[in-house]
Coordinates of C-alpha atoms and ligand atoms in Angstrom, one line a residue:
X70 CA 45.1 94.2 118.7
X71 CA 44.3 93.8 122.4
X72 CA 40.6 93.5 121.5
X73 CA 41.4 90.7 119.0
X74 CA 43.4 88.7 121.6
X75 CA 40.5 89.2 124.1
X76 CA 37.9 88.0 121.6
X77 CA 40.0 84.9 120.9
X78 CA 40.0 84.2 124.7
X79 CA 36.3 85.2 125.0
X80 CA 37.3 87.9 127.6
X81 CA 35.6 91.3 127.9
X82 CA 38.1 94.1 128.1
X83 CA 38.2 97.9 128.4
X84 CA 40.8 100.6 128.5
X85 CA 40.0 102.5 131.7
X86 CA 41.0 105.4 133.9
X87 CA 43.7 108.0 133.3
X88 CA 44.3 107.1 129.7
X89 CA 40.6 107.6 128.7
X90 CA 40.4 110.9 130.7
X91 CA 43.6 112.2 129.1
X92 CA 42.4 111.2 125.6
X93 CA 39.3 113.3 126.0
X94 CA 41.3 116.1 127.5
X95 CA 43.8 115.8 124.6
X96 CA 46.6 115.4 127.2
X97 CA 49.7 113.4 126.8
X98 CA 49.4 110.1 128.7
X99 CA 51.9 107.3 128.6
X100 CA 50.5 104.5 130.8
X101 CA 47.5 102.6 129.5
X102 CA 45.3 100.6 131.9
X103 CA 43.3 97.7 130.6
X104 CA 40.7 96.0 132.8
X105 CA 39.6 92.5 132.0
X106 CA 36.4 90.8 133.2
X107 CA 38.2 87.6 134.2
X108 CA 42.0 87.1 134.2
X109 CA 44.0 90.1 133.3
X110 CA 47.2 88.0 133.4
X111 CA 45.9 85.6 130.7
X112 CA 45.1 88.5 128.3
X113 CA 48.5 90.1 129.0
X114 CA 50.3 86.9 128.2
X115 CA 48.4 86.5 124.9
X116 CA 49.0 90.2 124.0
X117 CA 52.7 90.0 124.8
X118 CA 53.0 86.9 122.6
X119 CA 51.4 88.6 119.7
X120 CA 53.8 91.6 120.0
X121 CA 56.7 89.3 119.4
X122 CA 60.4 90.0 119.9
X123 CA 61.5 92.8 122.2
X124 CA 58.4 92.5 124.4
X125 CA 58.7 92.5 128.1
X126 CA 56.1 90.9 130.3
X127 CA 56.0 91.2 134.1
X128 CA 53.4 89.3 136.0
X129 CA 52.4 90.1 139.6
X130 CA 50.4 87.0 140.5
X131 CA 49.6 88.1 144.1
X132 CA 48.0 91.4 142.7
X133 CA 46.4 89.7 139.7
X134 CA 48.1 92.2 137.4
X135 CA 50.6 92.1 134.6
X136 CA 52.5 94.7 132.6
X137 CA 53.5 94.5 129.0
X138 CA 56.2 96.8 127.7
X139 CA 57.6 97.2 124.2
X140 CA 59.5 100.3 123.2
X141 CA 57.5 103.3 124.5
X142 CA 54.3 101.3 124.8
X143 CA 53.4 100.3 128.4
X144 CA 50.1 98.5 129.1
X145 CA 48.9 97.4 132.5
X146 CA 46.4 94.6 132.7
X147 CA 44.2 93.9 135.7
X148 CA 41.2 91.7 136.3
X149 CA 38.0 93.6 137.2
X150 CA 37.7 93.7 140.9
X151 CA 35.4 94.5 143.8
X152 CA 37.0 96.1 146.9
X153 CA 35.9 96.4 150.5
X154 CA 37.8 98.4 153.1
X155 CA 38.6 98.2 156.8
X156 CA 38.9 101.3 158.8
X157 CA 42.5 100.8 159.9
X158 CA 44.1 100.5 156.5
X159 CA 44.0 101.6 152.9
X160 CA 44.5 98.0 151.8
X161 CA 41.2 96.6 150.7
X162 CA 39.9 93.1 150.6
X163 CA 39.8 92.3 146.9
X164 CA 37.4 89.9 145.1
X165 CA 36.8 89.3 141.4
X166 CA 34.0 91.5 140.1
X167 CA 32.2 93.0 137.1
X168 CA 33.2 96.1 135.2
X169 CA 30.7 98.0 137.2
X170 CA 32.3 96.8 140.5
X171 CA 35.6 98.0 139.1
X172 CA 34.3 101.4 138.1
X173 CA 32.7 101.7 141.6
X174 CA 36.2 101.4 143.2
X175 CA 37.6 104.3 141.2
X176 CA 38.4 107.5 142.8
X177 CA 36.7 110.1 140.6
X178 CA 34.0 110.2 138.0
X179 CA 36.6 111.4 135.4
X180 CA 38.8 108.5 136.3
X181 CA 36.1 105.8 136.0
X182 CA 35.5 106.1 132.2
X183 CA 36.0 102.9 130.3
X184 CA 36.1 102.2 126.5
X185 CA 35.3 98.7 125.3
X186 CA 38.0 97.1 123.1
X187 CA 36.1 94.0 122.0
X188 CA 35.4 94.0 118.3
X189 CA 31.6 94.0 118.6
X190 CA 31.4 96.9 120.9
X191 CA 34.7 98.6 119.9
X192 CA 34.9 102.2 121.1
X193 CA 31.7 102.0 123.2
X194 CA 32.1 104.4 126.2
X195 CA 30.9 103.2 129.6
X196 CA 30.3 106.2 131.8
X197 CA 28.0 105.2 134.7
X198 CA 28.7 108.4 136.8
X199 CA 28.6 111.2 134.3
X200 CA 32.4 111.5 134.0
X201 CA 32.3 112.9 130.5
X202 CA 30.0 115.7 131.7
X203 CA 32.3 116.4 134.6
X204 CA 35.2 116.5 132.3
X205 CA 33.5 119.2 130.3
X206 CA 32.4 121.1 133.4
X207 CA 36.0 120.6 134.8
X208 CA 34.7 119.1 138.0
X209 CA 36.3 116.6 140.4
X210 CA 33.6 114.4 142.0
X211 CA 33.7 111.0 143.7
X212 CA 31.5 108.4 142.0
X213 CA 30.0 107.2 145.4
X214 CA 29.4 108.9 148.8
X215 CA 32.6 111.1 149.2
X216 CA 32.8 110.3 152.9
X217 CA 33.1 106.6 152.1
X218 CA 35.5 107.1 149.2
X219 CA 37.9 109.3 151.2
X220 CA 37.6 107.3 154.4
X221 CA 38.3 104.1 152.5
X222 CA 41.5 105.4 151.0
X223 CA 42.5 108.8 152.3
X224 CA 45.2 109.1 149.6
X225 CA 42.3 110.1 147.3
X226 CA 42.0 113.4 149.2
X227 CA 45.5 114.2 148.0
X228 CA 44.7 113.0 144.5
X229 CA 41.6 115.2 144.4
X230 CA 43.7 118.2 145.1
X231 CA 46.4 117.1 142.8
X232 CA 44.1 116.6 139.9
X233 CA 42.4 119.9 140.6
X234 CA 45.8 121.6 140.4
X235 CA 47.2 119.6 137.5
X236 CA 44.1 119.9 135.3
X237 CA 42.9 123.2 136.6
X238 CA 39.5 121.7 137.7
X239 CA 37.3 122.6 140.6
X240 CA 36.5 120.1 143.3
X241 CA 32.7 119.8 143.8
X242 CA 31.7 121.5 147.1
X243 CA 30.2 118.3 148.5
X244 CA 33.4 116.4 147.6
X245 CA 35.6 119.2 149.1
X246 CA 33.6 119.3 152.3
X247 CA 34.1 115.5 152.7
X248 CA 37.9 116.1 152.4
X249 CA 37.7 118.6 155.3
X250 CA 35.7 116.1 157.4
X251 CA 38.0 113.2 156.7
X252 CA 41.3 115.1 156.9
X253 CA 42.5 113.4 160.0
X254 CA 42.5 110.1 158.1
X255 CA 45.4 111.3 156.0
X256 CA 47.6 110.2 158.9
X257 CA 47.3 106.5 157.9
X258 CA 48.9 107.2 154.5
X259 CA 52.6 106.6 153.8
X260 CA 54.6 109.8 153.6
X261 CA 56.1 108.7 150.3
X262 CA 52.7 108.6 148.7
X263 CA 51.9 112.0 149.9
X264 CA 55.3 113.3 148.7
X265 CA 54.5 111.9 145.2
X266 CA 51.3 113.9 145.1
X267 CA 53.0 117.1 146.4
X268 CA 55.6 116.7 143.6
X269 CA 52.8 116.5 141.0
X270 CA 51.3 119.6 142.5
X271 CA 54.7 121.4 142.4
X272 CA 55.1 120.4 138.7
X273 CA 51.8 121.9 137.8
X274 CA 51.4 125.2 136.0
X275 CA 50.1 127.1 139.0
X276 CA 51.2 125.1 142.1
X277 CA 49.7 127.6 144.5
X278 CA 46.3 126.2 143.7
X279 CA 47.2 122.9 145.3
X280 CA 48.7 124.5 148.4
X281 CA 45.7 126.8 148.8
X282 CA 43.3 123.8 148.6
X283 CA 45.4 121.8 151.1
X284 CA 45.2 124.8 153.4
X285 CA 41.4 125.3 153.0
X286 CA 40.7 121.6 153.6
X287 CA 42.7 121.6 156.8
X288 CA 45.2 119.0 155.4
X289 CA 48.1 121.5 155.3
X290 CA 48.0 121.8 159.1
X291 CA 48.5 118.0 159.4
X292 CA 51.0 117.4 156.7
X293 CA 53.0 120.6 156.7
X294 CA 52.4 122.7 159.8
X295 CA 55.5 124.9 159.2
X296 CA 53.9 126.2 156.0
X297 CA 50.6 126.7 157.7
X298 CA 52.4 128.8 160.3
X299 CA 53.1 131.4 157.6
X300 CA 49.5 132.4 157.5
X301 CA 48.0 135.5 159.0
X302 CA 49.0 139.1 159.9
X303 CA 49.8 140.6 163.3
X304 CA 49.1 144.3 163.8
X305 CA 50.7 146.5 166.4
X306 CA 50.4 150.3 166.6
X307 CA 48.6 150.1 163.4
X308 CA 51.4 148.4 161.6
X309 CA 50.9 145.0 160.0
X310 CA 53.3 142.8 158.1
X311 CA 52.7 140.9 154.9
X312 CA 50.7 137.7 155.1
X313 CA 53.7 135.5 154.5
X314 CA 51.7 132.5 153.2
X315 CA 49.9 134.6 150.5
X316 CA 53.2 136.2 149.6
X317 CA 54.8 132.8 149.3
X318 CA 52.0 131.6 147.0
X319 CA 52.7 134.5 144.7
X320 CA 56.5 133.9 144.7
X321 CA 55.9 130.2 144.0
X322 CA 53.7 131.0 141.0
X323 CA 56.1 133.7 139.7
X324 CA 58.9 131.1 139.8
X325 CA 56.7 128.5 138.2
X326 CA 56.0 130.9 135.3
X327 CA 59.7 131.2 134.8
X328 CA 61.1 127.8 135.4
X329 CA 60.2 124.1 135.3
X330 CA 62.9 123.3 137.8
X331 CA 60.9 121.6 140.6
X332 CA 63.6 122.3 143.2
X333 CA 63.7 126.0 142.4
X334 CA 59.9 125.9 143.0
X335 CA 60.5 124.2 146.3
X336 CA 63.0 126.9 147.2
X337 CA 60.3 129.5 146.4
X338 CA 57.8 127.7 148.6
X339 CA 60.3 127.5 151.4
X340 CA 62.2 130.8 151.1
X341 CA 60.5 132.4 154.0
X342 CA 59.8 129.3 156.1
X343 CA 62.0 130.8 158.9
X344 CA 59.9 133.9 159.3
X345 CA 57.5 132.8 162.0
X346 CA 60.3 131.8 164.3
X347 CA 62.2 135.0 163.8
X348 CA 59.4 137.5 163.9
X349 CA 59.9 140.3 166.4
X350 CA 58.4 143.6 167.1
X351 CA 61.0 146.3 167.5
X352 CA 60.1 149.7 168.9
X353 CA 60.8 152.4 166.3
X354 CA 61.3 149.9 163.5
X355 CA 58.2 147.7 163.4
X356 CA 58.1 144.0 162.5
X357 CA 61.5 142.3 161.8
X358 CA 62.4 138.8 160.7
X359 CA 66.1 138.9 161.3
X360 CA 68.1 136.0 159.9
X361 CA 65.0 134.3 158.7
X362 CA 66.9 133.1 155.7
X363 CA 69.5 131.4 157.9
X364 CA 67.0 129.9 160.3
X365 CA 64.8 128.8 157.4
X366 CA 67.7 127.0 155.7
X367 CA 68.5 125.3 159.0
X368 CA 64.9 124.0 159.2
X369 CA 65.0 122.3 155.9
X370 CA 66.8 119.0 156.6
X371 CA 64.2 118.0 159.2
X372 CA 61.3 119.2 156.9
X373 CA 62.7 117.2 153.9
X374 CA 63.1 114.2 156.1
X375 CA 59.6 114.3 157.5
X376 CA 58.1 114.9 154.1
X377 CA 60.2 112.1 152.6
X378 CA 61.8 114.4 150.1
X379 CA 65.3 113.4 149.0
X380 CA 68.1 114.1 151.4
X381 CA 70.6 114.6 148.6
X382 CA 72.0 117.4 146.4
X383 CA 68.4 118.6 145.9
X384 CA 68.2 119.4 149.6
X385 CA 71.6 121.1 149.4
X386 CA 70.5 123.2 146.5
X387 CA 67.2 124.3 148.1
X388 CA 69.1 125.1 151.4
X389 CA 71.6 127.2 149.6
X390 CA 69.0 129.2 147.8
X391 CA 66.9 129.8 150.9
X392 CA 70.1 130.8 152.8
X393 CA 71.2 133.2 150.1
X394 CA 67.9 134.7 149.1
X395 CA 68.3 138.0 151.0
X396 CA 71.8 138.7 149.6
X397 CA 70.9 140.3 146.3
X398 CA 68.4 142.6 148.0
X399 CA 70.9 143.7 150.7
X400 CA 73.4 144.2 147.9
X401 CA 71.1 146.7 146.1
X402 CA 70.0 148.4 149.2
X403 CA 73.6 149.5 149.8
X404 CA 75.8 150.6 147.0
X405 CA 76.7 147.6 144.7
X406 CA 80.4 147.1 145.3
X407 CA 82.4 144.7 143.1
X408 CA 83.6 142.9 146.2
X409 CA 80.1 142.1 147.4
X410 CA 79.1 140.9 143.9
X411 CA 82.2 138.7 143.7
X412 CA 81.4 137.2 147.1
X413 CA 77.9 136.4 146.0
X414 CA 79.1 134.8 142.8
X415 CA 81.5 132.8 144.7
X416 CA 79.0 131.4 147.2
X417 CA 76.2 130.8 144.7
X418 CA 78.4 129.3 142.0
X419 CA 76.4 127.9 139.1
X420 CA 73.2 128.4 141.0
X421 CA 73.5 132.2 140.7
X422 CA 70.9 132.5 137.8
X423 CA 68.4 130.4 139.8
X424 CA 69.0 132.6 142.8
X425 CA 68.3 135.7 140.7
X426 CA 65.1 134.2 139.3
X427 CA 64.0 133.5 142.9
X428 CA 64.8 137.0 144.0
X429 CA 63.0 138.6 141.1
X430 CA 60.0 136.5 141.9
X431 CA 60.2 137.6 145.5
X432 CA 59.3 141.2 144.5
X433 CA 55.5 141.1 145.1
X434 CA 54.7 144.6 146.2
X435 CA 51.6 146.2 144.9
X436 CA 53.4 149.4 144.5
X437 CA 54.4 149.5 140.9
X438 CA 57.1 152.1 141.3
X439 CA 58.7 150.0 144.0
X440 CA 58.6 146.9 141.9
X441 CA 60.2 148.8 139.0
X442 CA 62.9 150.2 141.3
X443 CA 63.9 146.7 142.6
X444 CA 63.8 145.2 139.1
X445 CA 66.1 147.9 137.8
X446 CA 68.5 147.4 140.7
X447 CA 68.6 143.7 140.0
X448 CA 69.4 144.3 136.4
X449 CA 72.3 146.5 137.5
X450 CA 73.5 143.6 139.7
X451 CA 73.2 141.1 136.9
X452 CA 75.1 143.4 134.6
X453 CA 77.9 143.7 137.2
X454 CA 77.9 140.0 137.6
X455 CA 78.4 139.4 133.9
X456 CA 81.3 142.0 133.8
X457 CA 83.0 140.6 136.9
X458 CA 82.5 137.0 135.8
X459 CA 84.1 137.7 132.5
X460 CA 87.1 139.3 134.1
X461 CA 87.6 137.2 137.2
X462 CA 85.8 133.9 136.6
X463 CA 84.5 133.5 140.1
X464 CA 81.5 131.2 139.5
X465 CA 83.6 128.1 139.5
X466 CA 86.4 129.4 141.5
X467 CA 89.6 127.4 141.4
X468 CA 92.4 128.8 143.5
X469 CA 95.2 130.1 141.1
X470 CA 97.8 128.8 143.5
X471 CA 97.4 125.4 145.0
X472 CA 98.3 124.1 148.4
X473 CA 101.1 121.9 146.9
X474 CA 102.8 124.9 145.4
X475 CA 102.6 126.8 148.6
X476 CA 104.2 123.9 150.5
X477 CA 106.9 123.6 148.0
X478 CA 107.8 127.3 147.8
X479 CA 108.0 127.7 151.6
X480 CA 109.1 124.2 152.4
X481 CA 106.1 123.7 154.6
X482 CA 104.6 120.4 155.7
X483 CA 100.8 120.1 155.4
X484 CA 99.5 122.3 158.1
X485 CA 96.9 124.9 159.0
X486 CA 99.2 127.7 157.7
X487 CA 98.8 126.4 154.2
X488 CA 95.1 126.7 154.5
X489 CA 95.4 130.2 155.9
X490 CA 97.5 131.3 153.0
X491 CA 95.1 129.8 150.5
X492 CA 92.1 131.5 152.1
X493 CA 94.0 134.9 152.2
X494 CA 94.5 134.5 148.4
X495 CA 90.8 133.8 147.9
X496 CA 89.8 136.8 150.0
X497 CA 92.2 139.1 148.1
X498 CA 90.7 138.0 144.8
X499 CA 87.1 138.4 146.0
X500 CA 88.0 141.8 147.4
X501 CA 89.6 142.8 144.1
X502 CA 93.0 143.3 145.7
X503 CA 94.6 141.0 143.2
X504 CA 93.4 139.6 139.9
X505 CA 92.4 135.9 139.7
X506 CA 95.8 134.9 138.1
X507 CA 98.6 132.6 139.1
X508 CA 101.6 135.0 139.1
X509 CA 99.8 137.7 141.0
X510 CA 98.5 135.2 143.5
X511 CA 101.9 133.8 144.1
X512 CA 103.4 137.2 144.6
X513 CA 100.7 138.0 147.1
X514 CA 101.3 134.8 149.0
X515 CA 105.0 135.6 149.2
X516 CA 104.2 139.1 150.5
X517 CA 102.0 137.9 153.3
X518 CA 104.3 135.1 154.1
X519 CA 107.1 137.6 154.5
X520 CA 104.8 139.6 156.9
X521 CA 104.4 136.5 158.9
X522 CA 108.2 136.1 159.0
X523 CA 108.4 133.0 156.8
Ligands
LIG244 P1 48.4 110.0 136.4 O1 48.9 108.7 135.8 O2 48.4 111.2 135.7 O3 48.9 110.1 137.8 P2 46.0 108.4 136.6 O4 44.5 108.8 136.8 O5 46.3 107.6 135.4 O6 46.8 109.8 136.6 P3 47.1 106.4 138.2 O7 47.7 106.4 139.6 O8 48.0 106.0 137.1 O9 46.4 107.8 137.9 O10 45.9 105.4 138.3 C1 45.2 104.9 137.1 C2 43.7 104.8 137.5 O11 43.5 103.9 138.6 C3 43.0 106.1 137.9 O12 42.6 106.8 136.7 C4 41.9 105.6 138.7 O13 40.8 105.2 138.0 C5 42.5 104.4 139.5 N1 43.1 104.8 140.8 C6 44.4 105.1 141.0 N2 44.6 105.3 142.3 C7 43.4 105.2 142.9 C8 42.9 105.3 144.2 N3 43.7 105.6 145.2 N4 41.6 105.1 144.5 C9 40.8 104.7 143.5 N5 41.1 104.6 142.2 C10 42.4 104.8 141.9
LIG245 MG1 48.3 106.8 135.0

């Protein structure tokens, strides 16, 4: 239909880029890009009209682009263009151009494929850089000199690594070397754009690939030095510790295999972020990372802010998981008491299952017996959690006696004593002194109030 409209206007047009790539890869793809030799806006207008009622057309005159939406269809029209860049910015000077000019400005050979939509040449593939071959060989390669491609628009370095991760492709060595050489240029890119690419890496099947490529290219040092700081092993008196970066990569992939929750994946990536700052050598003990969970959790707001990740409930969630990630292990190292399990349930609330997924993923020892022992212990903890939750309903703890009732019974005004009595009840329930029930709780409040001489 687009082709017919274009023929009527005597405009050459092609579907190009991601949609063609995904078609050949048999991947789902929702946005369609159409490039028009001439005015993209004119064709968009004609196409929108032919679709009739319920069609939404948005025109962006200053960019020479237009978008047509109807139901789930979304087509972006753009005039073929030629771009030239200045060193200081990733915003190019844009002129009208040919299809070939337009393909030259594309980032990778696999993203430069175009299929003609005009009737006479319908379905003809235009592949000037061997993109189809690269798709089959699973290679990411720039169409032109990679140093120019990356220096012109350094976001493409992030895109290369993101596509390699998302599609499980390899970056051609010459292309990859150019990323390393141009890495400092990443500094001119808006943090939001980098964050978008990082999120796409995190949503991939094996996100560690992206982080490893970022590390090897030297980009990681620039965009996320705290993660880079996890690398390496110190040895003293013949004792080394785990390479925390490599361990983190395993934990991340383990979690990704279990869950699509991107924030749980971030928690996995960040769970040991406090280790470098807390690392100490202790005579007789060896390497220690005391309170690394707590210090790690404290580092997160500034990391999220700098990376332009959202400073909302997602941050709170990641912070909570990082903070609590050592609790289940401490729990199984001692004897598993009901009281400790109740306290963990209380603090984790509805995120308890995610926390246990993270903790299971955190067991990365090569010693199979050790792995089995930990996993068995965790099953024990989970079983206890289920039992206690059934009995005491701690996960979404609501105090069985409210402040209002306490004030009424003891004729108290709102004061700190009311809070103290409430928290005494909470502790008594978590410690298993009383059941999580109204009458028992009220009796308990009366008892301690009497002790306080009320
Ligand atoms: P996805 O939609 O899965 O992120 P995509 O390849 O469709 O992948 P888009 O950002 O939608 O990526 O861009 C559409 C097309 O525009 C790309 O296939 C590519 O040809 C071109 N493109 C996008 N960003 C750039 C860029 N920074 N430099 C050069 N070409 C680009
Ligand atoms: Mg796209």
